[in-house]
Amino acid sequence: MSSAASTSAPVAHNAVPPPAASAAGRSSRIAPHSHIKGLGLTADGIANPDGAGFVGQINAREACGVIVDLIKSRKFSGRALLLVGAPGTGKTALALAVSQELGSKVPFCPIVGSEVYSTEVKKTEVLAEAFRRAIGLRIKETKEIYEGEVTELTPTESENPLSGYGKTVSHVVIGLKTVKGTKQLRMDPTVYEAILKEKIVVGDVIYVEHQTGAVKRVGRSDAYASAYDLESETYVPLPKGDVHKRKELVQDVTLGDLDAANARPQGGQDIMSVMGSLVKSGRTEITDKLRREVNKVVQGYVDQGVAEVVPGVVFIDEVHMLDIECFTYLNALLESPMAPTVILATNRGNSLVRGTSDIVSPHGIPVDLLDRCMIVKTDTYTRDQIGRVVQLRANVEGLRLGEGVLERLAGEGEKASLRYALQLLTPASILARLGGRTQIEVEDIGEMNELFLDAKTSAGMIEENGGFLGGR
Ligand SMILES: Nc1ncnc2c1ncn2[C@@H]1O[C@H](COP(=O)(O)OP(=O)(O)OP(=O)(O)O)[C@@H](O)[C@H]1O
Ligand SMILES: [Mg+2]
């Protein structure tokens, strides 16, 4: 060990606590679709009755399975998948499942129709940006790197001759271990900054790029796998070979990332450029000229074989919110040479196309766009299926249901909608807790019904009284 390593100071940062299975991690799993893990199809594309968190909806799931195959074999670009069906029948869930089936390497860019209405950015610009974010670029580079498991992390401080206040890090000593051997490196303070930013601690597997000093955390060494029971951690084996080696690195970026990076001037370290980038990081438009330039550079990389284009998926939920200008622009985008796959979803039947005064068309989508779509319809659920989804959600949210509760909720769901039944779960659990019970009982659901109305009941009451003003 070097002398730097034997100082006692470094313990402080070595003690950065691992990201424990915190409340934040847990609550994100309680998002409305967190029980959906995929389409739940067999290898032949047949839907299991209940699979990957999906209940029923067999036809729609199998249809989406076909689309996934088409996307994977790159035969679906320039076309769109349209999901239609009543509210709460799982259209958004299906789109998410499609993205999960495609894997995390395929870019997936979800937006909601109304997102295009911004006061700062043109509607068409929002769409164009979403399309750019859905086209990935896989860049392969051979780089000289230092790779290994961190065995030691020791910053050495020295008096700063310039500021006079406190000390600054003059260099950092990093010990790296691979299967073949270990190596101790003396690195620049900028590397130390990067290490702090990536929250690297002893036991992580990292690599440092030789030329740029960029530090990347690969994961935690699997020697530590039993030490903590972390769900969010990825464990990786100890790297093979020497610590110092040449390695092919694969980076995934989207065209949207490249546009944004090139639109923002590369600032220096001084305070003025930092301030400048604060203001400029707001939503500003990226010009077509810039996009064309980025395309040219990308095309160059592709021709050299350095990069590969990975077309992804744009998902536009509530697509009836788009107006006629957006729809015509969508047509154009769909036919551009580098188009991602487009998934649209809507719960409208015949309705007026936004931005027109007289064009009524199915799903509120002009017929020329409709013509480019493959349409998948979601069916409404039976009482039994609603019960199964409710049970799934209760498991995910960690709620226990008393006797008869499931039947009661399924009944509510059948009367109102699946979503209403799911929405009753959490408040009912609060009522149960207030009542000093650990599981939800039928009476909690009864009380919920006194406190809250479902959409149909509420609408029915308005009709009876002719509105809240008593029909005046
Ligand atoms: N077949 C299913 N299996 C499991 N969960 C489902 C199923 N269908 C819907 N859900 C769940 O029900 C809830 C409502 O579904 P979702 O939001 O996908 O409906 P939607 O069709 O998008 O409705 P809207 O038209 O109102 O947007 C979600 O929490 C979803 O995960
Ligand atoms: Mg939806």
Coordinates of C-alpha atoms and ligand atoms in Angstrom, one line a residue:
M1 CA 0.0 0.0 0.0
S2 CA 1.2 3.5 -0.7
S3 CA 1.7 6.1 1.9
A4 CA -1.4 8.0 0.6
A5 CA -3.5 4.9 1.2
S6 CA -2.6 4.7 4.8
T7 CA -3.9 8.0 5.8
S8 CA -7.0 7.8 8.0
A9 CA -9.1 10.6 6.3
P10 CA -10.6 8.6 3.4
V11 CA -13.1 6.7 5.5
A12 CA -15.6 9.5 5.2
H13 CA -16.4 9.1 1.6
N14 CA -15.9 5.3 1.6
A15 CA -18.8 5.3 3.9
V16 CA -21.3 6.6 1.3
P17 CA -24.2 4.3 2.1
P18 CA -25.3 2.0 -0.6
P19 CA -28.7 2.9 -2.1
A20 CA -30.7 0.9 0.3
A21 CA -34.1 -0.5 -0.6
S22 CA -35.5 2.9 0.2
A23 CA -39.0 4.2 0.4
A24 CA -38.5 6.0 -2.9
G25 CA -37.7 2.7 -4.7
R26 CA -40.8 1.1 -3.2
S27 CA -43.2 3.9 -4.0
S28 CA -42.2 3.9 -7.7
R29 CA -43.4 0.3 -7.9
I30 CA -46.8 1.5 -6.9
A31 CA -47.3 3.3 -10.2
P32 CA -50.6 2.3 -11.9
H33 CA -49.0 -0.1 -14.4
S34 CA -46.2 -1.5 -12.2
H35 CA -47.8 -5.0 -12.2
I36 CA -47.4 -5.2 -16.0
K37 CA -44.2 -7.0 -16.9
G38 CA -44.8 -7.8 -20.5
L39 CA -47.4 -9.2 -22.9
G40 CA -47.2 -12.7 -21.2
L41 CA -47.1 -14.7 -24.5
T42 CA -45.7 -18.1 -25.1
A43 CA -42.9 -18.7 -27.6
D44 CA -45.5 -19.4 -30.3
G45 CA -47.2 -16.1 -29.6
I46 CA -50.2 -17.5 -27.8
A47 CA -51.4 -15.5 -24.8
N48 CA -51.5 -17.2 -21.4
P49 CA -54.8 -16.4 -19.7
D50 CA -52.9 -14.6 -17.0
G51 CA -49.3 -13.8 -17.8
A52 CA -46.7 -11.2 -16.9
G53 CA -49.3 -9.3 -14.9
F54 CA -51.8 -9.2 -17.8
V55 CA -55.3 -10.6 -17.2
G56 CA -57.5 -11.6 -20.2
Q57 CA -57.5 -9.3 -23.3
I58 CA -56.2 -12.3 -25.2
N59 CA -56.8 -11.0 -28.7
A60 CA -55.3 -7.6 -28.2
R61 CA -52.2 -9.2 -26.5
E62 CA -51.7 -11.6 -29.3
A63 CA -52.1 -8.9 -31.9
C64 CA -49.5 -6.8 -30.0
G65 CA -47.2 -9.9 -30.0
V66 CA -47.3 -10.0 -33.8
I67 CA -46.5 -6.3 -33.9
V68 CA -43.5 -6.8 -31.5
D69 CA -42.2 -9.5 -33.9
L70 CA -42.7 -7.2 -36.9
I71 CA -40.8 -4.4 -35.0
K72 CA -38.0 -6.8 -34.1
S73 CA -37.6 -7.9 -37.7
R74 CA -37.7 -4.2 -38.8
K75 CA -40.8 -4.7 -41.0
F76 CA -43.0 -2.2 -39.2
S77 CA -41.5 1.2 -39.7
G78 CA -43.5 3.8 -41.5
R79 CA -46.7 2.3 -40.1
A80 CA -48.6 2.8 -36.9
L81 CA -50.4 0.7 -34.4
L82 CA -53.6 2.2 -33.1
L83 CA -55.1 0.9 -29.8
V84 CA -58.8 1.6 -29.4
G85 CA -61.2 0.7 -26.7
A86 CA -63.3 2.0 -23.8
P87 CA -61.6 3.8 -20.9
G88 CA -59.8 1.6 -18.5
T89 CA -59.5 -1.4 -20.7
G90 CA -55.7 -1.5 -20.7
K91 CA -54.6 0.4 -23.8
T92 CA -51.8 2.3 -22.0
A93 CA -50.9 -0.9 -20.2
L94 CA -50.6 -2.7 -23.6
A95 CA -48.3 -0.1 -25.0
L96 CA -46.1 -0.3 -22.0
A97 CA -46.0 -4.1 -22.3
V98 CA -44.9 -3.7 -25.9
S99 CA -42.0 -1.6 -24.9
Q100 CA -41.1 -4.1 -22.2
E101 CA -41.1 -6.9 -24.8
L102 CA -38.8 -4.9 -27.0
G103 CA -36.3 -4.7 -24.2
S104 CA -34.5 -1.7 -22.6
K105 CA -32.1 -1.4 -25.5
V106 CA -34.8 -0.2 -27.9
P107 CA -35.7 3.5 -27.3
F108 CA -39.3 4.1 -26.2
C109 CA -40.6 7.6 -26.1
P110 CA -44.1 8.0 -24.6
I111 CA -45.9 11.3 -24.9
V112 CA -49.5 12.3 -24.3
G113 CA -51.4 14.1 -27.1
S114 CA -51.9 17.3 -25.1
E115 CA -48.2 17.7 -24.5
V116 CA -47.9 19.3 -28.0
Y117 CA -49.7 22.4 -26.7
S118 CA -46.9 24.4 -25.3
T119 CA -46.6 28.2 -25.4
E120 CA -42.9 28.1 -26.1
V121 CA -42.5 25.4 -28.7
K122 CA -44.4 24.7 -31.9
K123 CA -46.8 21.7 -31.8
T124 CA -45.0 20.1 -34.7
E125 CA -41.7 20.6 -33.0
V126 CA -42.8 18.6 -30.0
L127 CA -43.7 15.7 -32.3
A128 CA -40.5 16.0 -34.2
E129 CA -38.5 15.9 -31.0
A130 CA -40.4 12.8 -29.8
F131 CA -39.6 11.0 -33.1
R132 CA -35.9 11.9 -32.8
R133 CA -35.9 10.6 -29.2
A134 CA -37.2 7.3 -30.4
I135 CA -34.4 6.7 -32.8
G136 CA -31.4 5.2 -31.1
L137 CA -27.8 5.0 -32.2
R138 CA -25.5 2.3 -30.9
I139 CA -21.9 3.5 -31.1
K140 CA -19.1 1.1 -30.9
E141 CA -15.7 2.4 -30.0
T142 CA -12.4 0.7 -29.0
K143 CA -10.9 2.6 -26.2
E144 CA -8.0 2.3 -23.8
I145 CA -9.4 1.9 -20.3
Y146 CA -8.6 0.9 -16.8
E147 CA -11.2 -1.6 -15.5
G148 CA -11.6 -3.5 -12.3
E149 CA -13.2 -3.7 -8.9
V150 CA -12.4 -0.8 -6.7
T151 CA -10.3 -2.0 -3.7
E152 CA -9.1 1.4 -2.5
L153 CA -10.2 5.0 -3.0
T154 CA -8.0 7.5 -1.3
P155 CA -8.1 11.2 -2.2
T156 CA -5.0 13.1 -1.1
E157 CA -5.5 16.6 0.0
S158 CA -3.1 19.5 -0.1
E159 CA -3.2 23.2 0.8
N160 CA -4.6 25.2 -2.0
P161 CA -2.0 27.9 -2.8
L162 CA -4.6 30.0 -4.6
S163 CA -7.7 30.3 -2.4
G164 CA -6.1 30.1 1.0
Y165 CA -9.3 28.6 2.4
G166 CA -9.4 24.9 3.1
K167 CA -7.7 22.2 1.1
T168 CA -8.2 20.8 -2.3
V169 CA -7.8 17.3 -3.6
S170 CA -4.4 17.1 -5.4
H171 CA -4.8 13.6 -6.7
V172 CA -6.7 10.4 -5.9
V173 CA -5.3 6.9 -5.5
I174 CA -7.5 4.2 -6.9
G175 CA -6.8 0.5 -6.5
L176 CA -8.4 -1.7 -9.2
K177 CA -8.6 -5.5 -9.1
T178 CA -9.3 -8.0 -11.9
V179 CA -9.1 -11.7 -12.1
K180 CA -5.6 -11.4 -13.3
G181 CA -4.1 -8.9 -10.9
T182 CA -4.4 -5.6 -9.2
K183 CA -3.1 -2.2 -10.0
Q184 CA -2.8 1.1 -8.1
L185 CA -3.4 4.2 -10.1
R186 CA -2.7 7.9 -9.3
M187 CA -5.4 10.0 -11.0
D188 CA -6.3 13.6 -11.5
P189 CA -8.7 15.4 -9.2
T190 CA -11.2 15.6 -12.1
V191 CA -11.4 11.8 -11.9
Y192 CA -12.2 12.1 -8.3
E193 CA -15.0 14.5 -9.0
A194 CA -16.5 12.0 -11.5
I195 CA -16.2 9.3 -8.9
L196 CA -18.1 11.3 -6.4
K197 CA -20.8 12.1 -9.0
E198 CA -21.2 8.4 -9.9
K199 CA -21.3 7.6 -6.1
I200 CA -18.6 5.0 -6.5
V201 CA -17.6 3.1 -3.3
V202 CA -15.2 0.3 -2.6
G203 CA -16.5 -2.9 -4.1
D204 CA -17.9 -1.4 -7.3
V205 CA -16.7 -2.4 -10.7
I206 CA -15.8 0.7 -12.7
Y207 CA -13.8 1.7 -15.7
V208 CA -11.9 4.8 -16.4
E209 CA -11.2 6.0 -19.9
H210 CA -7.6 6.5 -20.4
Q211 CA -7.8 9.6 -22.7
T212 CA -10.7 11.5 -21.3
G213 CA -10.7 10.4 -17.6
A214 CA -14.4 9.7 -17.8
V215 CA -15.5 7.3 -15.1
K216 CA -18.3 4.8 -15.5
R217 CA -19.8 2.5 -12.9
V218 CA -20.6 -0.9 -14.4
G219 CA -22.2 -2.3 -11.2
R220 CA -21.4 -3.8 -7.9
S221 CA -18.9 -6.7 -7.7
D222 CA -20.8 -9.9 -7.1
A223 CA -18.5 -10.8 -4.3
Y224 CA -20.7 -8.3 -2.3
A225 CA -24.0 -9.8 -3.5
S226 CA -24.8 -11.4 -0.2
A227 CA -23.7 -8.4 1.9
Y228 CA -26.8 -6.3 1.2
D229 CA -30.1 -7.3 -0.1
L230 CA -30.5 -4.6 -2.7
E231 CA -33.1 -4.8 -5.3
S232 CA -31.9 -1.8 -7.4
E233 CA -28.4 -3.1 -7.6
T234 CA -26.9 -4.8 -10.7
Y235 CA -24.2 -7.3 -9.8
V236 CA -21.4 -7.9 -12.2
P237 CA -18.5 -10.5 -12.1
L238 CA -15.0 -9.4 -11.5
P239 CA -13.6 -8.3 -14.9
K240 CA -11.2 -10.6 -16.7
G241 CA -7.8 -9.7 -18.2
D242 CA -5.5 -6.9 -17.1
V243 CA -6.6 -3.7 -15.4
H244 CA -5.2 -1.7 -18.3
K245 CA -6.6 -2.9 -21.6
R246 CA -8.2 -2.0 -24.9
K247 CA -11.9 -2.7 -24.9
E248 CA -14.8 -2.2 -27.3
L249 CA -17.3 0.0 -25.6
V250 CA -20.9 0.2 -26.7
Q251 CA -22.9 3.4 -26.1
D252 CA -26.5 3.9 -26.7
V253 CA -27.7 7.4 -27.5
T254 CA -30.8 8.8 -29.3
L255 CA -30.8 11.3 -32.1
G256 CA -32.7 13.6 -29.7
D257 CA -29.8 13.5 -27.3
L258 CA -27.4 14.4 -30.1
D259 CA -29.6 17.3 -31.2
A260 CA -29.8 18.6 -27.7
A261 CA -26.1 18.3 -27.0
N262 CA -25.3 20.1 -30.2
A263 CA -27.9 22.8 -29.7
R264 CA -26.5 23.8 -26.4
P265 CA -23.1 25.6 -26.6
Q266 CA -20.4 23.6 -24.8
G267 CA -19.7 25.9 -21.8
G268 CA -16.5 26.1 -19.9
Q269 CA -16.1 25.9 -16.2
D270 CA -16.4 29.6 -15.5
I271 CA -19.4 31.0 -13.8
M272 CA -20.8 33.0 -16.8
S273 CA -21.1 29.9 -19.0
V274 CA -22.7 28.0 -16.2
M275 CA -25.2 30.7 -15.8
G276 CA -25.7 30.8 -19.5
S277 CA -26.5 27.1 -19.7
L278 CA -29.0 27.4 -16.9
V279 CA -31.1 29.8 -18.9
K280 CA -30.6 28.0 -22.2
S281 CA -31.5 24.6 -20.9
G282 CA -35.2 25.6 -21.0
R283 CA -37.2 24.3 -23.9
T284 CA -35.7 25.9 -27.0
E285 CA -36.3 24.8 -30.5
I286 CA -33.8 22.8 -32.4
T287 CA -33.6 23.9 -35.9
D288 CA -34.1 21.7 -38.9
K289 CA -30.7 22.8 -40.1
L290 CA -29.1 21.4 -37.0
R291 CA -31.0 18.1 -37.4
R292 CA -29.8 17.8 -40.9
E293 CA -26.2 18.3 -39.8
V294 CA -26.6 15.7 -37.0
N295 CA -28.0 13.3 -39.5
K296 CA -25.1 13.9 -41.8
V297 CA -22.6 13.1 -39.1
V298 CA -24.6 10.1 -38.0
Q299 CA -24.8 8.8 -41.6
G300 CA -21.0 9.1 -41.7
Y301 CA -20.6 7.0 -38.6
V302 CA -23.0 4.4 -40.0
D303 CA -21.1 4.2 -43.3
Q304 CA -17.9 3.7 -41.4
G305 CA -19.5 0.9 -39.4
V306 CA -18.9 2.7 -36.1
A307 CA -22.5 3.1 -35.4
E308 CA -25.8 1.3 -35.9
V309 CA -29.2 2.9 -36.1
V310 CA -31.8 1.3 -33.8
P311 CA -35.3 2.5 -34.6
G312 CA -37.4 2.6 -31.5
V313 CA -41.0 3.3 -30.6
V314 CA -43.0 6.5 -30.1
F315 CA -46.2 6.1 -28.1
I316 CA -48.8 8.9 -28.3
D317 CA -51.5 8.3 -25.7
E318 CA -54.8 10.1 -26.0
V319 CA -54.1 10.8 -29.7
H320 CA -57.5 12.4 -30.2
M321 CA -56.0 15.4 -28.5
L322 CA -53.9 16.2 -31.5
D323 CA -55.3 18.6 -34.0
I324 CA -55.4 18.5 -37.8
E325 CA -52.0 20.2 -38.2
C326 CA -50.4 17.6 -36.0
F327 CA -52.1 14.8 -37.9
T328 CA -50.8 15.9 -41.3
Y329 CA -47.4 16.4 -39.8
L330 CA -47.6 12.8 -38.4
N331 CA -48.3 11.5 -41.8
A332 CA -45.1 13.2 -43.1
L333 CA -43.0 11.9 -40.2
L334 CA -44.3 8.4 -40.7
E335 CA -43.0 8.5 -44.3
S336 CA -39.6 10.0 -43.5
P337 CA -36.7 7.6 -44.2
M338 CA -35.7 7.2 -40.6
A339 CA -39.0 6.7 -38.9
P340 CA -39.6 4.9 -35.7
T341 CA -42.6 2.7 -35.0
V342 CA -45.6 4.6 -33.9
I343 CA -48.2 3.4 -31.4
L344 CA -51.3 5.5 -30.9
A345 CA -54.0 5.0 -28.3
T346 CA -57.5 6.6 -28.0
N347 CA -60.8 5.9 -26.3
R348 CA -62.9 8.0 -28.6
G349 CA -65.5 6.7 -31.0
N350 CA -66.7 9.0 -33.8
S351 CA -65.6 12.5 -32.9
L352 CA -64.7 15.8 -34.4
V353 CA -61.1 16.1 -35.5
R354 CA -59.6 18.9 -33.4
G355 CA -58.9 22.1 -35.2
T356 CA -61.6 21.5 -37.8
S357 CA -65.2 22.5 -37.5
D358 CA -66.9 19.8 -39.5
I359 CA -64.7 16.8 -40.1
V360 CA -66.1 14.0 -37.9
S361 CA -64.1 10.8 -38.2
P362 CA -63.7 7.5 -36.3
H363 CA -61.6 7.9 -33.2
G364 CA -61.1 11.6 -33.9
I365 CA -58.3 10.7 -36.4
P366 CA -58.4 11.9 -40.0
V367 CA -59.0 9.0 -42.4
D368 CA -55.7 9.4 -44.2
L369 CA -53.8 8.7 -41.0
L370 CA -56.3 6.0 -40.0
D371 CA -55.4 4.3 -43.3
R372 CA -51.8 3.9 -42.2
C373 CA -52.7 2.3 -39.0
M374 CA -53.2 -1.3 -37.9
I375 CA -56.0 -1.2 -35.4
V376 CA -56.3 -3.3 -32.3
K377 CA -59.3 -3.2 -30.1
T378 CA -59.4 -3.8 -26.4
D379 CA -62.5 -5.5 -24.9
T380 CA -64.2 -4.7 -21.7
Y381 CA -63.6 -7.1 -18.8
T382 CA -65.8 -9.6 -17.1
R383 CA -66.5 -9.5 -13.4
D384 CA -64.1 -12.4 -12.9
Q385 CA -61.3 -10.7 -14.8
I386 CA -61.7 -7.5 -12.9
G387 CA -61.4 -9.5 -9.6
R388 CA -58.2 -11.0 -10.8
V389 CA -56.7 -7.6 -11.7
V390 CA -57.8 -6.2 -8.4
Q391 CA -56.1 -9.1 -6.6
L392 CA -52.9 -8.5 -8.6
R393 CA -52.9 -4.8 -7.7
A394 CA -53.5 -5.6 -4.0
N395 CA -50.5 -8.0 -4.0
V396 CA -48.3 -5.3 -5.7
E397 CA -49.4 -2.6 -3.2
G398 CA -49.0 -5.0 -0.3
L399 CA -52.7 -4.8 0.8
R400 CA -54.6 -7.7 2.3
L401 CA -58.2 -8.2 1.4
G402 CA -60.7 -9.6 3.9
E403 CA -63.4 -12.1 3.0
G404 CA -65.8 -11.0 0.3
V405 CA -63.9 -7.9 -0.5
L406 CA -62.7 -9.1 -3.9
E407 CA -66.2 -10.0 -5.0
R408 CA -67.5 -6.7 -3.9
L409 CA -64.7 -4.8 -5.7
A410 CA -65.2 -6.9 -8.8
G411 CA -68.9 -6.0 -8.7
E412 CA -68.1 -2.3 -8.3
G413 CA -65.7 -2.6 -11.3
E414 CA -68.4 -4.3 -13.4
K415 CA -70.9 -1.5 -12.6
A416 CA -68.4 1.4 -13.1
S417 CA -65.1 0.5 -14.6
L418 CA -61.9 -1.5 -13.8
R419 CA -60.1 1.7 -13.0
Y420 CA -62.7 2.7 -10.4
A421 CA -62.3 -0.7 -8.7
L422 CA -58.6 -0.3 -8.7
Q423 CA -58.9 3.3 -7.4
L424 CA -60.9 2.2 -4.4
L425 CA -58.1 0.0 -3.2
T426 CA -55.8 2.6 -1.7
P427 CA -58.4 4.8 0.1
A428 CA -60.1 1.7 1.4
S429 CA -56.8 0.6 2.9
I430 CA -56.5 4.0 4.6
L431 CA -60.1 3.5 6.1
A432 CA -59.1 0.1 7.3
R433 CA -56.0 1.5 9.0
L434 CA -58.1 4.2 10.6
G435 CA -60.4 1.5 11.9
G436 CA -57.4 -0.3 13.4
R437 CA -57.5 -3.2 11.0
T438 CA -54.7 -4.7 9.0
Q439 CA -56.8 -5.9 6.1
I440 CA -59.5 -4.3 4.0
E441 CA -63.1 -5.4 4.9
V442 CA -66.3 -5.2 3.0
E443 CA -67.5 -2.3 5.3
D444 CA -64.5 -0.2 4.2
I445 CA -65.7 -0.6 0.6
G446 CA -69.2 0.3 1.7
E447 CA -68.0 3.5 3.3
M448 CA -66.0 4.3 0.3
N449 CA -69.1 4.2 -1.8
E450 CA -70.8 6.7 0.6
L451 CA -67.8 9.1 0.4
F452 CA -67.0 8.9 -3.3
L453 CA -69.0 8.5 -6.6
D454 CA -68.0 6.6 -9.6
A455 CA -68.2 8.4 -13.0
K456 CA -71.5 6.8 -14.1
T457 CA -73.3 7.5 -10.8
S458 CA -72.1 11.1 -10.8
A459 CA -73.1 11.6 -14.4
G460 CA -76.5 10.0 -13.7
M461 CA -77.2 12.4 -10.8
I462 CA -76.5 15.4 -13.0
E463 CA -78.9 14.2 -15.5
E464 CA -81.7 13.7 -12.9
N465 CA -81.3 17.2 -11.5
G466 CA -80.4 18.9 -14.7
G467 CA -77.0 20.0 -13.4
F468 CA -75.8 21.5 -10.1
L469 CA -77.7 24.7 -10.5
G470 CA -80.9 22.7 -10.6
G471 CA -81.5 23.2 -14.3
R472 CA -81.7 26.9 -14.2
Ligands
LIG1 N1 -55.7 -6.9 -18.7 C1 -55.2 -6.3 -17.7 N2 -54.5 -7.0 -16.8 C2 -54.0 -6.3 -15.7 N3 -54.1 -5.0 -15.5 C3 -54.9 -4.3 -16.3 C4 -55.4 -4.9 -17.5 N4 -56.1 -3.9 -18.2 C5 -56.0 -2.8 -17.5 N5 -55.2 -3.0 -16.4 C6 -54.9 -1.9 -15.4 O1 -56.0 -1.2 -15.2 C7 -55.7 0.2 -15.1 C8 -56.4 1.0 -16.3 O2 -55.9 0.6 -17.5 P1 -55.2 1.6 -18.6 O3 -54.8 2.9 -17.9 O4 -54.3 0.9 -19.4 O5 -56.5 1.9 -19.4 P2 -56.7 2.8 -20.8 O6 -57.3 1.8 -21.8 O7 -55.4 3.4 -21.1 O8 -57.8 3.8 -20.4 P3 -58.0 5.3 -20.9 O9 -58.7 5.2 -22.2 O10 -58.9 6.0 -19.9 O11 -56.6 6.0 -21.0 C9 -54.2 0.3 -15.2 O12 -53.7 0.3 -13.8 C10 -53.8 -1.0 -15.9 O13 -52.5 -1.4 -15.5
MG2 MG -54.7 5.4 -21.2

